[in-house]
Short mmCIF file of C-alpha atoms in Angstrom, two decimals:
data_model
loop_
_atom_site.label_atom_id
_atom_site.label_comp_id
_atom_site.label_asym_id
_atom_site.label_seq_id
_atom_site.Cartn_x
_atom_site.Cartn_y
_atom_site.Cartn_z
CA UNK R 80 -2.59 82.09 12.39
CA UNK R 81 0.55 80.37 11.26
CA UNK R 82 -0.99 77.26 10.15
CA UNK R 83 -3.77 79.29 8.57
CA UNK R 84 -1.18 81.43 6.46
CA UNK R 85 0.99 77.56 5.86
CA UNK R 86 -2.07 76.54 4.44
CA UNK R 87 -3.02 79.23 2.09
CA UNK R 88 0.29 79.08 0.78
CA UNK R 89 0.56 75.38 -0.11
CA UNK R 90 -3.47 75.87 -1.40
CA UNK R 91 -2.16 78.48 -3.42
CA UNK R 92 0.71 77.00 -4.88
CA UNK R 93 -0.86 74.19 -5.93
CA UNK R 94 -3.54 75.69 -7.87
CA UNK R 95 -1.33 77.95 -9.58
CA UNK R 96 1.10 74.72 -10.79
CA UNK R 97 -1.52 72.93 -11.39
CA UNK R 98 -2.79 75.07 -14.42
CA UNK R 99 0.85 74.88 -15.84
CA UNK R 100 0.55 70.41 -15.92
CA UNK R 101 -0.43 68.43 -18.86
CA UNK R 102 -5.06 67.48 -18.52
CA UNK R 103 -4.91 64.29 -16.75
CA UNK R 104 -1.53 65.21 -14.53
CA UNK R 105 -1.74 65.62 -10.51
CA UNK R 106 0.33 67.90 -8.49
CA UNK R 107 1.68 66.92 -5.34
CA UNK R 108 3.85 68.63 -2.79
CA UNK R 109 7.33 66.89 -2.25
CA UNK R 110 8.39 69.36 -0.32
CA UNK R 111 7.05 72.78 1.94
CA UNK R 112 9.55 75.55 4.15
CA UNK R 113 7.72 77.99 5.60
CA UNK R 114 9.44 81.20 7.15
CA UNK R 115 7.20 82.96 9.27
CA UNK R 116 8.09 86.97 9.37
CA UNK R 117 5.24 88.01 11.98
CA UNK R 118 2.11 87.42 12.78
CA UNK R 119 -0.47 88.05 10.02
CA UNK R 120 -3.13 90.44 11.47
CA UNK R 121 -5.52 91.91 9.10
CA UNK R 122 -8.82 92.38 7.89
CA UNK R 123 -7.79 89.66 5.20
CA UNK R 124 -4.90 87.54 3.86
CA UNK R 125 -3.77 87.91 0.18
CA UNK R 126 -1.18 85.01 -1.43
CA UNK R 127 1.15 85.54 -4.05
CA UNK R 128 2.66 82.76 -5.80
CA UNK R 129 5.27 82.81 -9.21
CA UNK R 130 7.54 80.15 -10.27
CA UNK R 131 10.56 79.64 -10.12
CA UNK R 132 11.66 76.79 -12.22
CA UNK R 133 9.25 74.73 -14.61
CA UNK R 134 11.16 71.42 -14.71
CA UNK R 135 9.39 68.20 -16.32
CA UNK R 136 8.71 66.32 -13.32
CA UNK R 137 9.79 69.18 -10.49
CA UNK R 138 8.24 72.63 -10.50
CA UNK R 139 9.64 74.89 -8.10
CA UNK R 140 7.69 77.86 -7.17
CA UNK R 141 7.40 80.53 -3.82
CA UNK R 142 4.26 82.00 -2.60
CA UNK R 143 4.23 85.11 0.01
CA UNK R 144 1.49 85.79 2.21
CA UNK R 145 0.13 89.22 3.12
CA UNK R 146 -1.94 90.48 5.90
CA UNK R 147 -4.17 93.65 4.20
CA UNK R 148 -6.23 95.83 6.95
CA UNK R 149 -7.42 98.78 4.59
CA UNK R 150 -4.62 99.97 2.31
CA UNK R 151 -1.73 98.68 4.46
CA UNK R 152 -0.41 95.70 3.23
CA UNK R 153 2.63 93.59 5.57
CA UNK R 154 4.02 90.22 4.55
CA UNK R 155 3.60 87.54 6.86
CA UNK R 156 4.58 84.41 5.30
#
């Protein structure tokens, strides 16, 4: 599940930048830490992503991952 939750995040956090970029601009990753809490085990996984710094040509942003069975919700990534 690690990879899955790495994956979502980086997913994630690229579509959310990528609405912040000029028409015609390209996001790419230059670079990805992921700390992994505990394994996510839920019914589903839920991302949240905010940024951190909008620089020119660097954006900096974070992304948590959650794993939601019912109404419990426990961060994962």
């Amino acid at each position: 599940m690690a990879s899955t939750s790495s994956v979502c995040a980086e997913v994630m956090t690229s579509s959310g930048l990528s609405n912040m970029v000029p028409q015609g601009h390209r996001i790419l990753t230059a670079e990805f830490k992921t700390n992994l809490l505990r394994g996510a085990r839920g019914e589903w996984l839920v991302c949240e992503v905010w940024m951190l710094k909008p620089g020119r040509q660097i954006m900096f942003a974070e992304a948590e991952i959650y794993a939601v069975s019912g109404n419990q919700r426990q961060l994962a990534v």
